[in-house]
Short mmCIF file of C-alpha atoms in Angstrom, two decimals:
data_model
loop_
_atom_site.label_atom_id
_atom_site.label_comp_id
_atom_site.label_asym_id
_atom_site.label_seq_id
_atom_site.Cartn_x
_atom_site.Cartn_y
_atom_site.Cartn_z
CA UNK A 512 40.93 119.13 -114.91
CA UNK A 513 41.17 115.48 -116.43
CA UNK A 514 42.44 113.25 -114.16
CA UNK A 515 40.13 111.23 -111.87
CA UNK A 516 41.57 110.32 -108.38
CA UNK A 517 40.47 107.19 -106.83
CA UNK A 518 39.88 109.46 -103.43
CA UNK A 519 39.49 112.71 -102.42
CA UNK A 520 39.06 113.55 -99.08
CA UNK A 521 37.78 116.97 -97.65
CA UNK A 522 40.12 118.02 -94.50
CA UNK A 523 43.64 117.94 -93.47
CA UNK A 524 42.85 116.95 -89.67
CA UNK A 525 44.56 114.02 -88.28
CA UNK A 526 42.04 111.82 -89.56
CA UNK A 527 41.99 113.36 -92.96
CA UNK A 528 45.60 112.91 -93.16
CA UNK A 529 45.67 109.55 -91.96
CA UNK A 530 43.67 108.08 -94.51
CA UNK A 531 45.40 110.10 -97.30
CA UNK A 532 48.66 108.61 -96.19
CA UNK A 533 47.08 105.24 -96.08
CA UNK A 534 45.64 105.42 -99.58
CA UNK A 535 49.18 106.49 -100.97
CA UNK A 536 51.27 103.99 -99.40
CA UNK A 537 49.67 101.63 -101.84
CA UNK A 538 49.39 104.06 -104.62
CA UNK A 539 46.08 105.06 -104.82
CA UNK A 540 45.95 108.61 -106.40
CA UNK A 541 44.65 110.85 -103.82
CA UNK A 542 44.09 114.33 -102.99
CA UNK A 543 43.49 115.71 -100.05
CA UNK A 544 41.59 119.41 -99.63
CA UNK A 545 42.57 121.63 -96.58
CA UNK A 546 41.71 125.04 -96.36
CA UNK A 547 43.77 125.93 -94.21
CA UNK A 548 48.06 126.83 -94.73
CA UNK A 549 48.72 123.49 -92.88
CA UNK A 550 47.66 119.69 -92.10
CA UNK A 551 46.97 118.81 -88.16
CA UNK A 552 46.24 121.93 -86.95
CA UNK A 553 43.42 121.25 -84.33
CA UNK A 554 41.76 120.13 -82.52
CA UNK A 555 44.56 120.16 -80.20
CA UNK A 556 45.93 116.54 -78.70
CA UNK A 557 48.69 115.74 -76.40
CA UNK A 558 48.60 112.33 -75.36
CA UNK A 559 47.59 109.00 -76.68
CA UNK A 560 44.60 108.57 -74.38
CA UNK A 561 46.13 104.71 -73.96
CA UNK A 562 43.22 103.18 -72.15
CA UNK A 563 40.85 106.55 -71.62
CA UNK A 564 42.18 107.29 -68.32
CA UNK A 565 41.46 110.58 -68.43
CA UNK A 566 37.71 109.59 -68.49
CA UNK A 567 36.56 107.77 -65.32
CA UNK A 568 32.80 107.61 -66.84
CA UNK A 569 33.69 105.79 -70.26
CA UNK A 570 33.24 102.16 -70.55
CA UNK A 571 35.96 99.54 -69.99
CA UNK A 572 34.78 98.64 -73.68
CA UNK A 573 35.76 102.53 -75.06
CA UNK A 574 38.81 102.06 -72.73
CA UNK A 575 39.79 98.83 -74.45
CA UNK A 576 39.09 100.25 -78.36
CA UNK A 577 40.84 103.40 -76.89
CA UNK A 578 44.46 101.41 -75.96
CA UNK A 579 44.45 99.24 -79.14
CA UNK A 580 44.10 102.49 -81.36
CA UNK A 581 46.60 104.20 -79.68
CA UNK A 582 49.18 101.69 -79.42
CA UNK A 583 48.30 101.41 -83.30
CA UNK A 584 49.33 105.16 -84.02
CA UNK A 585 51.69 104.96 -81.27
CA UNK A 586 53.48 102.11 -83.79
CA UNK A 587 52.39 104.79 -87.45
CA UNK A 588 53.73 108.22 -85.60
CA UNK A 589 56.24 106.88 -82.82
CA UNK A 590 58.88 109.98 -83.55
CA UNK A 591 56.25 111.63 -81.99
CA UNK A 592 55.71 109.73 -78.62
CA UNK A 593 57.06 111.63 -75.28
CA UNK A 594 57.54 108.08 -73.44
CA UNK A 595 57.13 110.06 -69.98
CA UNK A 596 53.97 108.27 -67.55
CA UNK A 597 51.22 109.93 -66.32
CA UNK A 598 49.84 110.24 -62.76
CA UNK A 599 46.20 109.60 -61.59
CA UNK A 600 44.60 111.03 -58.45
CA UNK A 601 41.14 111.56 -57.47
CA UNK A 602 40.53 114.13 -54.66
CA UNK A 603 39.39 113.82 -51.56
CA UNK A 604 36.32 116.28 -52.79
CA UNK A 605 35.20 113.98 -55.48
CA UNK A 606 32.85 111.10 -55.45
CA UNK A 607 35.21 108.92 -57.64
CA UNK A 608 36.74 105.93 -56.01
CA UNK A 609 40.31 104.93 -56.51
CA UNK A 610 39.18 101.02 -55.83
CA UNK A 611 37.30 101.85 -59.54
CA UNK A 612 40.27 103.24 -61.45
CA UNK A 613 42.60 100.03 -59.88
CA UNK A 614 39.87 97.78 -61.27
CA UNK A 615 39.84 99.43 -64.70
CA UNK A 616 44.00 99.76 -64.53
CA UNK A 617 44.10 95.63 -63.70
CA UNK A 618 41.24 95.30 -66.68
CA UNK A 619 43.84 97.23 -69.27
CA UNK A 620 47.11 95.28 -68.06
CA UNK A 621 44.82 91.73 -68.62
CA UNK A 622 43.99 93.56 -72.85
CA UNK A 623 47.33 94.75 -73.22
CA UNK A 624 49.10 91.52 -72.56
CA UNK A 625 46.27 89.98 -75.12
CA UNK A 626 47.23 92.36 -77.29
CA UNK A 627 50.97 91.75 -77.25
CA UNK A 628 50.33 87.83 -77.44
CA UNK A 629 48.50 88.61 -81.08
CA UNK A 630 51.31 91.07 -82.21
CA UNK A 631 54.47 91.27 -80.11
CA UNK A 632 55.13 94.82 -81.86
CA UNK A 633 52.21 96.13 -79.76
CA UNK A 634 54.80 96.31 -76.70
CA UNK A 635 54.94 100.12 -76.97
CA UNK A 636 53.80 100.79 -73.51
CA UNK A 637 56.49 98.72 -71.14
CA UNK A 638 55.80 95.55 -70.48
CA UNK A 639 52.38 94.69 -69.07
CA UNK A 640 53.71 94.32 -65.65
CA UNK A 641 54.96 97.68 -66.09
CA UNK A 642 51.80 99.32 -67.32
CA UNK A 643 51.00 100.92 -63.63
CA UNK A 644 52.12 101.25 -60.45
CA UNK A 645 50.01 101.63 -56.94
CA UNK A 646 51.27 103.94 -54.10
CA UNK A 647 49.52 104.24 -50.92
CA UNK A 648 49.88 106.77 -48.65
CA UNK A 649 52.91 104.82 -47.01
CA UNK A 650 54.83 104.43 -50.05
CA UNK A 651 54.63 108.16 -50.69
CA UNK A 652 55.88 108.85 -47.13
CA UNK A 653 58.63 106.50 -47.81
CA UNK A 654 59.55 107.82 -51.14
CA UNK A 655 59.04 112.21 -50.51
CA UNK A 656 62.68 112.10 -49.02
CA UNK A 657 64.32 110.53 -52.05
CA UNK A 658 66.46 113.02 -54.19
CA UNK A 659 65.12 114.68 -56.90
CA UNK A 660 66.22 113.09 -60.39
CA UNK A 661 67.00 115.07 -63.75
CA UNK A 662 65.76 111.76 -65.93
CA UNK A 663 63.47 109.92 -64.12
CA UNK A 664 63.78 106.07 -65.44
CA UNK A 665 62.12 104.35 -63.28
CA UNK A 666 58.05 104.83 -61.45
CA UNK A 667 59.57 105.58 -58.43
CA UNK A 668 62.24 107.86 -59.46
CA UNK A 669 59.07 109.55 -61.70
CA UNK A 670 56.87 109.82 -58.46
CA UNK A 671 59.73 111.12 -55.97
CA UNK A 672 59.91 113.83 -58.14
CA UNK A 673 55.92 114.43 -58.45
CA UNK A 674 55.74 114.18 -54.66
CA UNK A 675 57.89 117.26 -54.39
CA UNK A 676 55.94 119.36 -56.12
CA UNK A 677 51.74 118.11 -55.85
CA UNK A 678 49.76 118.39 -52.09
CA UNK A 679 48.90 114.70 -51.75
CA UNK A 680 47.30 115.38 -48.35
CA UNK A 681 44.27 116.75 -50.87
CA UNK A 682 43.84 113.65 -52.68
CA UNK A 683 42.51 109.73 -51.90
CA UNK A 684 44.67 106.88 -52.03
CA UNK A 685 46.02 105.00 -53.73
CA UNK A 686 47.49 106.99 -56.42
CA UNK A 687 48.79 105.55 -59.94
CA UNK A 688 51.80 106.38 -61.92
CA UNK A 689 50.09 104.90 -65.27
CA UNK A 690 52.17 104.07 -68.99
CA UNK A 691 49.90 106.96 -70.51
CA UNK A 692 52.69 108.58 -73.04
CA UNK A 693 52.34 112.41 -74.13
CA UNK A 694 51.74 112.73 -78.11
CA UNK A 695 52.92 116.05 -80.05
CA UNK A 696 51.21 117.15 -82.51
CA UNK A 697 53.29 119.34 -84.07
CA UNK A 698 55.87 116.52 -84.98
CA UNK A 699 52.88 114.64 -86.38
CA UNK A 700 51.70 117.31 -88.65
CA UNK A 701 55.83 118.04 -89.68
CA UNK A 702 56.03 114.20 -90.41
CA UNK A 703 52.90 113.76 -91.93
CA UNK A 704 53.47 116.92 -94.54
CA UNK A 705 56.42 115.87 -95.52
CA UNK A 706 55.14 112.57 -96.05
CA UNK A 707 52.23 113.41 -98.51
CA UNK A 708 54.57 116.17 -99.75
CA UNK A 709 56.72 113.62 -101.04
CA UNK A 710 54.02 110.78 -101.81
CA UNK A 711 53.78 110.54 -105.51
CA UNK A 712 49.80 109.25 -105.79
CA UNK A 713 48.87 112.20 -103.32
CA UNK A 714 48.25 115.91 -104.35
CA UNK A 715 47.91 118.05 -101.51
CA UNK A 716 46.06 121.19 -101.71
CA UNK A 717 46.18 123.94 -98.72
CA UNK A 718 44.53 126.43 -98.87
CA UNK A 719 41.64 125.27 -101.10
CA UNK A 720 38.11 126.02 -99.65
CA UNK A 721 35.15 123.30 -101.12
CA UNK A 722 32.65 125.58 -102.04
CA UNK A 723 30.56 122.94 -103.60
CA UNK A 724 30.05 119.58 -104.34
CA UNK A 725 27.95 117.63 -107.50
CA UNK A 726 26.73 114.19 -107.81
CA UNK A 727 27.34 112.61 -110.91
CA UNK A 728 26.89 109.01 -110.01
CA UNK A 729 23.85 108.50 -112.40
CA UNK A 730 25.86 110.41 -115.40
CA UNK A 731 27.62 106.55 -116.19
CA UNK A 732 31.27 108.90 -115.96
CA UNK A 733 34.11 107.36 -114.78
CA UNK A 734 33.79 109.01 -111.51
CA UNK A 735 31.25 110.20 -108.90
CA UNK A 736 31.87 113.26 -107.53
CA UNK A 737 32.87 116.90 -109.00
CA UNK A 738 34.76 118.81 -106.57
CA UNK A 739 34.89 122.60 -106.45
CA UNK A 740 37.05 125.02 -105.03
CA UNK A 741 37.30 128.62 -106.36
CA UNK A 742 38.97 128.45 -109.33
CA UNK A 743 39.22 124.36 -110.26
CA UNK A 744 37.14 121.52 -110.10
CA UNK A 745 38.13 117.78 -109.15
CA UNK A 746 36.72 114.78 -110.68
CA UNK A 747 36.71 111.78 -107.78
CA UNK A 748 35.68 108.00 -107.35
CA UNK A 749 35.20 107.79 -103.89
CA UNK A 750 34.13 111.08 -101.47
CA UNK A 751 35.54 111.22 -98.47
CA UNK A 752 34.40 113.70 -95.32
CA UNK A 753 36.47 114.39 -92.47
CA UNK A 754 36.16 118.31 -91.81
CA UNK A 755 35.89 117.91 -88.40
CA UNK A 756 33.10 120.30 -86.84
CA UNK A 757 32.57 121.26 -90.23
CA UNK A 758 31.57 117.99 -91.16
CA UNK A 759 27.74 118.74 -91.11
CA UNK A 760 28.49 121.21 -93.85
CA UNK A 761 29.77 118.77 -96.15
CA UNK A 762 26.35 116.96 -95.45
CA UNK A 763 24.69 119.97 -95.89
CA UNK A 764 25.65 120.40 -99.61
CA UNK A 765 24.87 116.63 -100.62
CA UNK A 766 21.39 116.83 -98.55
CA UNK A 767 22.58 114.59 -96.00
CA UNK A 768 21.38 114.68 -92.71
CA UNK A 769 22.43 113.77 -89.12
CA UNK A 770 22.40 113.61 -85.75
CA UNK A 771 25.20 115.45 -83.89
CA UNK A 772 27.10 117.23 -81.42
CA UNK A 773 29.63 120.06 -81.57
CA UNK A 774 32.33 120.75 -79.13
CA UNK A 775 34.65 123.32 -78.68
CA UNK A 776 37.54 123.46 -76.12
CA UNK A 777 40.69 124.92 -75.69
CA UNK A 778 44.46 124.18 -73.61
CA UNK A 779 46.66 127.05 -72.25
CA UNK A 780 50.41 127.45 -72.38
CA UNK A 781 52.38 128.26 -69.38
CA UNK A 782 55.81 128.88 -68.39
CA UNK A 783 57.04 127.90 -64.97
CA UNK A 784 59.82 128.13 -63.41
CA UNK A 785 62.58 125.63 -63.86
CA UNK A 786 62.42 122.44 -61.69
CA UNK A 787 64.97 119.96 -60.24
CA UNK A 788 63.73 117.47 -62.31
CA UNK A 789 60.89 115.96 -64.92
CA UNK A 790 58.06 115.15 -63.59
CA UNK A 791 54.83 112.89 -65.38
CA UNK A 792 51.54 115.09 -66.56
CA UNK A 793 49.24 115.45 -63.61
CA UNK A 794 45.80 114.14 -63.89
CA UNK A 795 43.87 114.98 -61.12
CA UNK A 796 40.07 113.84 -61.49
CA UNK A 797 37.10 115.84 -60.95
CA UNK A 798 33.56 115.83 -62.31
CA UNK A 799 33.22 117.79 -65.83
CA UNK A 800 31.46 121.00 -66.35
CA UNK A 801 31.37 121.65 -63.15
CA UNK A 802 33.72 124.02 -60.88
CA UNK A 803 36.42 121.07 -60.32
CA UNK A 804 36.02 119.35 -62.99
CA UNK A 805 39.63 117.19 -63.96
CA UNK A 806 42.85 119.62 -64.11
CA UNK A 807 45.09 118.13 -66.50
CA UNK A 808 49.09 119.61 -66.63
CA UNK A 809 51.02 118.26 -69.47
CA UNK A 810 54.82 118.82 -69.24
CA UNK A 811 56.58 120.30 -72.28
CA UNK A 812 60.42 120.95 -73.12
CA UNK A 813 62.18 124.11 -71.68
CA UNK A 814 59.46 124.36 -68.96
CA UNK A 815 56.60 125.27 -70.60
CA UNK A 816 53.12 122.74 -69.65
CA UNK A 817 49.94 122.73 -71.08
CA UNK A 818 46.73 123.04 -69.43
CA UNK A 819 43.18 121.78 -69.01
CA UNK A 820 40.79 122.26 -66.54
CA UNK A 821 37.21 120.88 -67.12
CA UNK A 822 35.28 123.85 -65.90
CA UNK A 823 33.61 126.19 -68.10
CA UNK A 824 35.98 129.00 -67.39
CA UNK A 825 39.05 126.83 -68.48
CA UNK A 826 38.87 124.41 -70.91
CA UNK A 827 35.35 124.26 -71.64
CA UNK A 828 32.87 127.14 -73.08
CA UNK A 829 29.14 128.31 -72.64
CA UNK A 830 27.39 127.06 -75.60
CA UNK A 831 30.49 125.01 -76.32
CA UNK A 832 28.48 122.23 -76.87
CA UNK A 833 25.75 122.06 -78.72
CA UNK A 834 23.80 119.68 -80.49
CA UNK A 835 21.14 118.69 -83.77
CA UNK A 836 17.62 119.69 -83.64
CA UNK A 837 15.64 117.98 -86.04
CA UNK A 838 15.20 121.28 -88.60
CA UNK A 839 18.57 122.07 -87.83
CA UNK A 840 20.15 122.22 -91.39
CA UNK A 841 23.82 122.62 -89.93
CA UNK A 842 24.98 123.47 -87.29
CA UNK A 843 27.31 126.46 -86.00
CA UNK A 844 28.83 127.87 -82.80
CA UNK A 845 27.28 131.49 -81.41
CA UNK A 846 29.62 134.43 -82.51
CA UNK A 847 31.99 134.89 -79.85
CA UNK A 848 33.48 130.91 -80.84
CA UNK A 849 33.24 131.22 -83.84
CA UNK A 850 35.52 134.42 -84.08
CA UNK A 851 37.67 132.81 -81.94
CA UNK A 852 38.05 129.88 -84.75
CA UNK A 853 38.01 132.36 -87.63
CA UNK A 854 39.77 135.04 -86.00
CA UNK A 855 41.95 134.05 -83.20
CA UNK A 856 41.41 135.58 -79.93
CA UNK A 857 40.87 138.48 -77.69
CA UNK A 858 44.52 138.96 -75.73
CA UNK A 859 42.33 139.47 -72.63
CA UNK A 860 40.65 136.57 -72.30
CA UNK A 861 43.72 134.62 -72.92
CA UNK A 862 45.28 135.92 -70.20
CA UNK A 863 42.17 135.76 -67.99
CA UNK A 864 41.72 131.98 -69.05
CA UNK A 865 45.61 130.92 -68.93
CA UNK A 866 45.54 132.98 -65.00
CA UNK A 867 42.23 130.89 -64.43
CA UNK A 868 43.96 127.19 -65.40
CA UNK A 869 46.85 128.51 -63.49
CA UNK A 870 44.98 129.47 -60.20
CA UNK A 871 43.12 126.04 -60.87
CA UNK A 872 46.07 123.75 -61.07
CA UNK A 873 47.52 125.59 -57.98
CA UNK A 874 45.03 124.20 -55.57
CA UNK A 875 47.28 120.84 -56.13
CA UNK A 876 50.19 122.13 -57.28
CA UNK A 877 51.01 125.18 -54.68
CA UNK A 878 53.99 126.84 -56.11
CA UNK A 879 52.71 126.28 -59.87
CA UNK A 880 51.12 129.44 -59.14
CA UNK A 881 53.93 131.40 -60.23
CA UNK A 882 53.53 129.89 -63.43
CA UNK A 883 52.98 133.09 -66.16
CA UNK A 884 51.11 133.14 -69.49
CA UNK A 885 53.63 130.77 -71.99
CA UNK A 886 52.08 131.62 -75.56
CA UNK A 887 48.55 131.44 -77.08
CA UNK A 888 45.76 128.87 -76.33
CA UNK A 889 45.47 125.81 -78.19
CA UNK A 890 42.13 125.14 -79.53
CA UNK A 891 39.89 123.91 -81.81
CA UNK A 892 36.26 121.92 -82.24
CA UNK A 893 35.05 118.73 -83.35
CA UNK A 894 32.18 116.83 -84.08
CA UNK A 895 30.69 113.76 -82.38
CA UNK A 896 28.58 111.20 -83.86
CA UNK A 897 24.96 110.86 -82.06
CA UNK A 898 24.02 112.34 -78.82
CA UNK A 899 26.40 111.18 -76.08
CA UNK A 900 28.83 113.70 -74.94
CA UNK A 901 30.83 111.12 -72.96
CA UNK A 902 31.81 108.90 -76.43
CA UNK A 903 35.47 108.95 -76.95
CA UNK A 904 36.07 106.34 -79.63
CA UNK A 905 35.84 107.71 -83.31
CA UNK A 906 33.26 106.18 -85.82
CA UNK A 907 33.06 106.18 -89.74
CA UNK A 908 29.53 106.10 -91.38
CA UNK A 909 28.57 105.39 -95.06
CA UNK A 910 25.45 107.75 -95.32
CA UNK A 911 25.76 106.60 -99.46
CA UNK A 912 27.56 104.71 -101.88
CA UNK A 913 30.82 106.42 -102.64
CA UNK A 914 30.52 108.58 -99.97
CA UNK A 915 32.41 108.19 -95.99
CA UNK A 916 32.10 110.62 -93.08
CA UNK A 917 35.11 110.34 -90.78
CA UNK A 918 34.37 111.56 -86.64
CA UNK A 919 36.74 110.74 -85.18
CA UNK A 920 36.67 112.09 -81.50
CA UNK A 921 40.32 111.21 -80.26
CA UNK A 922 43.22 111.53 -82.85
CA UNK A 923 44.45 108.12 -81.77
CA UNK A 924 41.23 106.95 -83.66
CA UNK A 925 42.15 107.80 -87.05
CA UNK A 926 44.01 104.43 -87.90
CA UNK A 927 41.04 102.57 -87.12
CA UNK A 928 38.29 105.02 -89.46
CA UNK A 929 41.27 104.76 -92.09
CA UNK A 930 40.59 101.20 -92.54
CA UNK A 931 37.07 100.74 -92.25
CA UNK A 932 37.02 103.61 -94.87
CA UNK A 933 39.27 101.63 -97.24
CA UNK A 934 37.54 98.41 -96.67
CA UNK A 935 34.50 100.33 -97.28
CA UNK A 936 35.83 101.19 -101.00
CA UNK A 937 37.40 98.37 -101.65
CA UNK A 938 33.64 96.31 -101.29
CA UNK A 939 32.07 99.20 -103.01
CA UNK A 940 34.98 98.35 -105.88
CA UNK A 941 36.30 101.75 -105.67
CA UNK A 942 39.61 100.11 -104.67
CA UNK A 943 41.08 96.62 -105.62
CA UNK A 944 40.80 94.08 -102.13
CA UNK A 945 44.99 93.49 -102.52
CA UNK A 946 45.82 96.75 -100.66
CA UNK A 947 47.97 96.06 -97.72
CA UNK A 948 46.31 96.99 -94.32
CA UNK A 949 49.08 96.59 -91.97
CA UNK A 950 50.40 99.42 -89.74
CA UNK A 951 53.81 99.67 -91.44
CA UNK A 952 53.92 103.03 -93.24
CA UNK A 953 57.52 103.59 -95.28
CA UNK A 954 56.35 106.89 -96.62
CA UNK A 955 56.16 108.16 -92.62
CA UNK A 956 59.37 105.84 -92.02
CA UNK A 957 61.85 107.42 -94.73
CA UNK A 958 61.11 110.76 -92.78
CA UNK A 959 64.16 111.27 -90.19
CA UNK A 960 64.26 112.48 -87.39
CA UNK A 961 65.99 115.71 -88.27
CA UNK A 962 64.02 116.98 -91.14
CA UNK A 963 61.05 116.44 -88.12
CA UNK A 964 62.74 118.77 -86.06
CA UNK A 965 63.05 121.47 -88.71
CA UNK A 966 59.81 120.85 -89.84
CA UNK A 967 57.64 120.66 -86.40
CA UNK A 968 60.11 123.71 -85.56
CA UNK A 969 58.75 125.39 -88.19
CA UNK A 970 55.04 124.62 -87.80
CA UNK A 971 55.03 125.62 -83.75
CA UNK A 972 56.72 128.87 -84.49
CA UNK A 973 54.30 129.98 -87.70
CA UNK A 974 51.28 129.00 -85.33
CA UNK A 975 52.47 131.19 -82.29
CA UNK A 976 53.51 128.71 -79.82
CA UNK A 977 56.96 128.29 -78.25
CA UNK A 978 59.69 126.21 -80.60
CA UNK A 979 60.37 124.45 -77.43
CA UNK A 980 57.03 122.82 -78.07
CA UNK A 981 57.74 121.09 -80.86
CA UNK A 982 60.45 119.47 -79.57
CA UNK A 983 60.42 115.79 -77.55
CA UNK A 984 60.63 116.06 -73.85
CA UNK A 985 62.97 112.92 -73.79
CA UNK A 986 64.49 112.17 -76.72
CA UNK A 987 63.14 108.60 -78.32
CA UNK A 988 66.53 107.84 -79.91
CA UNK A 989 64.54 106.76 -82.97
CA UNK A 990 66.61 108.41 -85.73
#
């Protein structure tokens, strides 16, 4: 083919997507290479992760990076935001303090309000003030008589309902009712592909497999890289590599090397019976990989919940993480994961799993354990940069000129790589330095809210899962 894009970029993850959309906003012809039928399609995300408390051993520095980048996609993607809290417990088994999370909680409300003062359109939380509230073991005696409420508005009304459901005798005090707001995926991946559907400097290709990649920057061409998929090949400026786990093979075929990790994980779906009223997902903290590590219940529409459970029988996977040797040429999962990414899965291990996450969540939850198997298990893998298992907070690298790797680790990084990818080709001159950086998308903001809903409905339904999971569990009112 003739034309020369400015970009192409190798993935339709989150990440991959977010930088397409970024380039195109400003007219920067783009195309984008998935191989799969559609864009966002793992691995799987459900909140913002608005201050990393789901991960008691990150530092308060990830935790800070972690809040401004999701208050940033919170702002890109926000007809995708469930604005419902999230509760924090540590139990009484654990050797996590709750003195430690208050600290970190008081840390966050102190950055937030910074972060408000610089931009007043970061406000997407509540108000600082708002951002958690405390509850001792009196205040939960006080509150476990109040009636039940359909739409929770306020913490209290949000934790009266919680206390009718979780054993609170098992856990340490105080507990937190925390501004942590659920994220669907679906409705990201519906807005974003209708988005770079629509986006006139952006060809998107599903379905198209990169078999192979040549360098041509010493060829004095016009452009750098020749892109080939089975029956075409793409002429690009600027490379750009955000496969995900299959980053390293990217890497691979340009004789790059690096140090990695791999993870794969997976969530279950549930259905449970229907309750009085909504109640906030259900963090209750435990140390990973082991056999109580954190069990995680996110609450979906038409009472189905997602779940995670940190043990190895749950969430996580024997040999689900593994990691570079130095001959290592790329790396790959053992057989058993990587049917399940290829393939799908074996109907009795979901059900063994999703009856596992069930049993697990029931030890703080009693009568969740009439919960029954809700659809199939979300999943996917992803790579993370360097050694650390515990790093949350995505990274871009330049391994060569005209070339970016994107891992990110949490979706609510992929703002933050788009840019320093784009200000990485505009010094490289692949791009001109007047491209306008600022969150406000209008290709994502001339998608409604309805042609979401069709879409996301859509995209849950060819996937597997339950239409009720594409839909809000409160309704934004953002048309």
């Amino acid at each position: 083919m003739s034309k020369i894009y400015k970009a192409g970029i190798i993935g339709g993850g989150i990440s991959g997507v977010v930088i397409a959309l970024q380039l195109a906003k400003d007219n920067v012809d783009t195309i984008l290479f998935e191989q799969g039928s559609g864009i966002v399609s793992g691995p799987p995300f459900c909140h913002l992760h608005a201050g990393g408390n789901l991960y008691p051993d990150i530092s308060d520095e990830q935790c800070r990076k972690l809040m401004k980048q999701s208050i940033e996609m919170a702002r890109l993607f926000p007809k995708s935001i469930d604005k419902r809290p999230t509760f924090i417990s540590i139990p009484k088994t654990e050797n996590y303090e709750s003195k430690n999370i208050e600290r970190r909680l008081g840390m966050l409300v102190e950055y937030y309000g910074q972060l408000i003062k610089e931009d007043p359109l970061n406000e997407v939380l509540g108000t600082p003030e708002e951002y958690y509230k405390k509850y001792n073991i009196e205040d939960l005696k006080n509150l476990i008589e109040s009636p039940s409420v359909k739409y929770p508005v306020s913490a209290d009304e949000w934790m009266s309902n919680t206390l009718k459901l979780i054993d609170y005798t098992k856990l340490k005090m105080p507990v937190f009712l925390v501004q942590e707001y659920g994220w669907n995926l679906f409705r990201v991946g519906a807005q974003a592909q209708l988005a770079l559907t629509r986006a006139e400097n952006c060809n998107l290709k599903l379905r198209s497999k990169v078999n192979y990649i040549r360098d041509v920057r010493n060829k004095n061409l016009n452009y750098n890289w020749e892109i080939c998929t089975n029956n075409s090949v793409y002429k690009v400026k600027y490379l750009v590599n955000s496969c995900g786990f299959r980053t390293g093979k990217i890497d691979e075929l340009l004789n790059f090397k690096t140090q990695h990790l791999l993870e794969f994980k997976a969530a279950y779906i549930s259905k449970w019976h229907h309750i009085p009223g909504l109640i906030p997902e259900l963090v209750f903290h435990g140390k990973r990989s082991t056999s109580h590590g954190m069990a995680q219940l996110t609450p979906y529409n038409d009472d189905y919940y997602q779940i995670h459970g940190m043990t190895k029988d749950i969430t996580l996977f024997n040999n689900g993480l593994i990691k570079t040797q130095k001959n290592d040429d790329c790396l790959e999962f053992n057989e058993s994961i990587m049917r399940k990414i290829n393939h799908g899965w074996n109907q009795e291990e979901i059900k063994i799993r999703t009856e596992n996450a069930i049993n697990f969540i029931s030890k703080f939850v009693p009568s969740f354990k009439s919960a029954t198997l809700g659809g199939p298990p979300l999943f996917g893998a992803q790579q993370i940069p360097g050694e650390d298992p515990d790093l949350r907070v995505g990274e871009a690298s330049f391994p060569s000129k005209y070339y970016a790797r994107s891992e990110i680790v949490k979706a609510s990084s992929a703002l933050t790589v788009a840019r320093e990818i784009i200000l990485r080709m505009q010094e490289e001159e692949s791009l001109p330095m007047i491209l306008n950086n600022c969150n406000k998308n209008l290709l994502l903001e001339n998608i409604s809210k309805s042609e979401i809903d069709k879409m996301a409905s859509k995209i849950a339904i060819k996937r597997g899962y339950p239409e009720a999971m594409s839909h809000l569990l409160i309704d934004s009112g953002i048309s």
